Amino acid sequence: MRRLALCAGGLASALALAAVTPPRKAHLVRPAITGISHLAVYSSDLGASEHFYVVVLGATKGPDPENPAGARYYFSEQQFVEVLPSPAGLGPSRLAHVAYNTADASALRAYLIANDVAGASELRRGPQGVWFSVKDPEGNEVQFVQPSSKGNAAMAGAISGRIIHVGHLVRDRAKQDLFYRDLLGFRPYWYGAFNPSKVDWVSQQAPDGRDWLEYMMVGPGSDVPLEKVDANQLGVLNHVSLGVPNMQTAVTTLYRENRLSKRHDGPQMGLDGKWQANFYDPDGTRIELMEFQPVMKPCCSEFTAESPTQ
């Protein structure tokens, strides 16, 4: 969803980001959640997806320890997009799961179980690390990965070496906040909308880093009615954002090297005061390029945490 043009005024104070935190299990400390690991999406044409992620975006292809039929497209040593073959009967959404890096997957799993989060998977191990999954209150699969690599160097040739945020559809902000903010400790960062009386995007940074999760709000209180959430809209809402230091340089590189995706838009100034441009994989999942730092005052709310710098 594009944050075009500046909106006038801010949102009502009743929409302030602070959440009331319920009591947690006092004897357990949540391990660090340092940032984004990856976004996993489904593909109807794995060859076309490979061309997009390798040629257009310059990612490095690697094997997928979760699914031998899938692939990982690395932007850095620890961050990637995972592309999986579409299963039979897949609905309109191409989102498979979202994943965050943690300092201790085993301890985080124990923390979630102790705090009454049901359905945690067993720990899984592979050459790239240890991980497990749970589901958030709206049924999205969320993975937590303890990467084996201690470095996070950018991959040669990638248009960006850093995933700075992921976003996905959210219907009930309060319900999701109980999981992401109150239990996991995600921190308010920014929120905004095309219409000052509504909320379209709610951003919150990882508890121990500057990468962020963006609620893409739909339904009452947002500009996106539920009846308009089709496959195309879902591809816009469920997205991953790659940080770039200079948008003009990044987009010029794609033009010069004839690497533009068939569907793209921008660059444009976002409501958050950052330059952005959107590209879309063959199944419609949006890959957003975004400058790390705002270049002008954001609409609707101030930033309440430091933005990533690189």
Short mmCIF file of C-alpha atoms in Angstrom, two decimals, residues 88-201:
data_model
loop_
_atom_site.label_atom_id
_atom_site.label_comp_id
_atom_site.label_asym_id
_atom_site.label_seq_id
_atom_site.Cartn_x
_atom_site.Cartn_y
_atom_site.Cartn_z
CA ALA A 88 -2.97 -27.43 -3.66
CA GLY A 89 -6.01 -25.46 -2.61
CA LEU A 90 -4.06 -22.33 -1.67
CA GLY A 91 -6.33 -19.34 -1.13
CA PRO A 92 -5.73 -15.79 -2.37
CA SER A 93 -2.93 -14.99 0.09
CA ARG A 94 0.67 -15.79 -0.88
CA LEU A 95 2.01 -15.21 2.65
CA ALA A 96 3.48 -18.36 4.21
CA HIS A 97 5.06 -16.92 7.36
CA VAL A 98 7.10 -14.09 8.86
CA ALA A 99 10.27 -14.77 10.86
CA TYR A 100 12.35 -12.87 13.40
CA ASN A 101 15.87 -13.46 14.69
CA THR A 102 16.40 -14.27 18.35
CA ALA A 103 19.44 -14.79 20.52
CA ASP A 104 18.08 -18.05 21.98
CA ALA A 105 15.33 -19.98 20.17
CA SER A 106 14.99 -22.65 22.85
CA ALA A 107 14.59 -20.14 25.69
CA LEU A 108 12.16 -18.03 23.67
CA ARG A 109 10.04 -21.11 22.96
CA ALA A 110 9.96 -21.90 26.70
CA TYR A 111 9.03 -18.28 27.45
CA LEU A 112 6.08 -18.36 25.04
CA ILE A 113 4.82 -21.71 26.33
CA ALA A 114 5.08 -20.49 29.93
CA ASN A 115 2.99 -17.47 28.93
CA ASP A 116 0.21 -19.69 27.60
CA VAL A 117 0.97 -19.46 23.87
CA ALA A 118 -0.36 -22.74 22.49
CA GLY A 119 0.80 -24.68 19.45
CA ALA A 120 4.54 -24.01 19.49
CA SER A 121 6.33 -26.37 17.12
CA GLU A 122 9.31 -28.46 18.08
CA LEU A 123 12.72 -26.90 17.67
CA ARG A 124 14.17 -27.56 14.24
CA ARG A 125 17.85 -27.44 13.29
CA GLY A 126 19.68 -26.85 10.04
CA PRO A 127 23.01 -25.50 8.78
CA GLN A 128 21.74 -21.92 9.08
CA GLY A 129 20.48 -22.19 12.66
CA VAL A 130 17.70 -23.28 15.02
CA TRP A 131 14.06 -22.26 14.73
CA PHE A 132 10.48 -22.92 15.80
CA SER A 133 7.08 -21.50 14.92
CA VAL A 134 3.87 -20.36 16.60
CA LYS A 135 0.76 -18.58 15.36
CA ASP A 136 -0.20 -15.05 16.26
CA PRO A 137 -3.77 -14.23 17.39
CA GLU A 138 -4.97 -13.82 13.78
CA GLY A 139 -3.55 -17.18 12.71
CA ASN A 140 -0.39 -16.01 10.92
CA GLU A 141 2.56 -18.35 11.26
CA VAL A 142 5.46 -16.62 13.00
CA GLN A 143 8.91 -18.19 13.17
CA PHE A 144 11.76 -17.34 15.51
CA VAL A 145 15.23 -18.13 14.22
CA GLN A 146 18.51 -18.36 16.09
CA PRO A 147 20.96 -17.94 13.18
CA SER A 148 24.22 -19.86 13.16
CA SER A 149 26.02 -17.00 11.43
CA LYS A 150 27.31 -14.25 13.71
CA GLY A 151 27.83 -11.87 10.78
CA ASN A 152 25.26 -10.20 8.59
CA ALA A 153 27.26 -8.98 5.62
CA ALA A 154 25.37 -7.94 2.48
CA MET A 155 25.41 -10.28 -0.50
CA ALA A 156 27.41 -9.09 -3.49
CA GLY A 157 25.16 -7.72 -6.20
CA ALA A 158 22.04 -7.35 -4.05
CA ILE A 159 20.14 -4.10 -4.52
CA SER A 160 19.99 -4.01 -0.71
CA GLY A 161 21.73 -5.95 2.03
CA ARG A 162 19.18 -5.21 4.71
CA ILE A 163 15.54 -6.09 5.31
CA ILE A 164 14.24 -3.26 7.48
CA HIS A 165 10.59 -4.23 7.87
CA VAL A 166 7.85 -6.68 7.03
CA GLY A 167 4.14 -6.00 6.90
CA HIS A 168 1.02 -8.10 6.83
CA LEU A 169 -2.75 -7.76 7.03
CA VAL A 170 -4.21 -7.09 10.48
CA ARG A 171 -7.92 -6.93 11.31
CA ASP A 172 -7.83 -6.51 15.09
CA ARG A 173 -5.05 -4.26 16.33
CA ALA A 174 -5.79 -4.75 20.02
CA LYS A 175 -5.67 -8.53 19.74
CA GLN A 176 -2.38 -8.47 17.83
CA ASP A 177 -0.89 -6.01 20.33
CA LEU A 178 -1.40 -8.52 23.15
CA PHE A 179 1.03 -10.83 21.35
CA TYR A 180 3.53 -8.55 19.61
CA ARG A 181 3.73 -5.66 22.06
CA ASP A 182 2.66 -6.92 25.45
CA LEU A 183 4.19 -10.39 25.33
CA LEU A 184 7.07 -10.06 22.85
CA GLY A 185 7.96 -6.45 23.62
CA PHE A 186 7.76 -4.80 20.20
CA ARG A 187 8.09 -1.02 20.60
CA PRO A 188 6.02 1.80 19.04
CA TYR A 189 7.72 3.47 16.05
CA TRP A 190 5.19 5.29 13.81
CA TYR A 191 1.58 5.15 12.62
CA GLY A 192 -0.37 6.89 9.88
CA ALA A 193 -3.13 6.89 7.29
CA PHE A 194 -4.34 8.65 4.16
CA ASN A 195 -7.29 9.96 6.18
CA PRO A 196 -6.38 11.66 9.51
CA SER A 197 -9.38 10.06 11.20
CA LYS A 198 -8.26 6.51 10.37
CA VAL A 199 -5.30 4.19 10.94
CA ASP A 200 -3.83 2.31 7.97
CA TRP A 201 -0.31 1.47 9.16
#
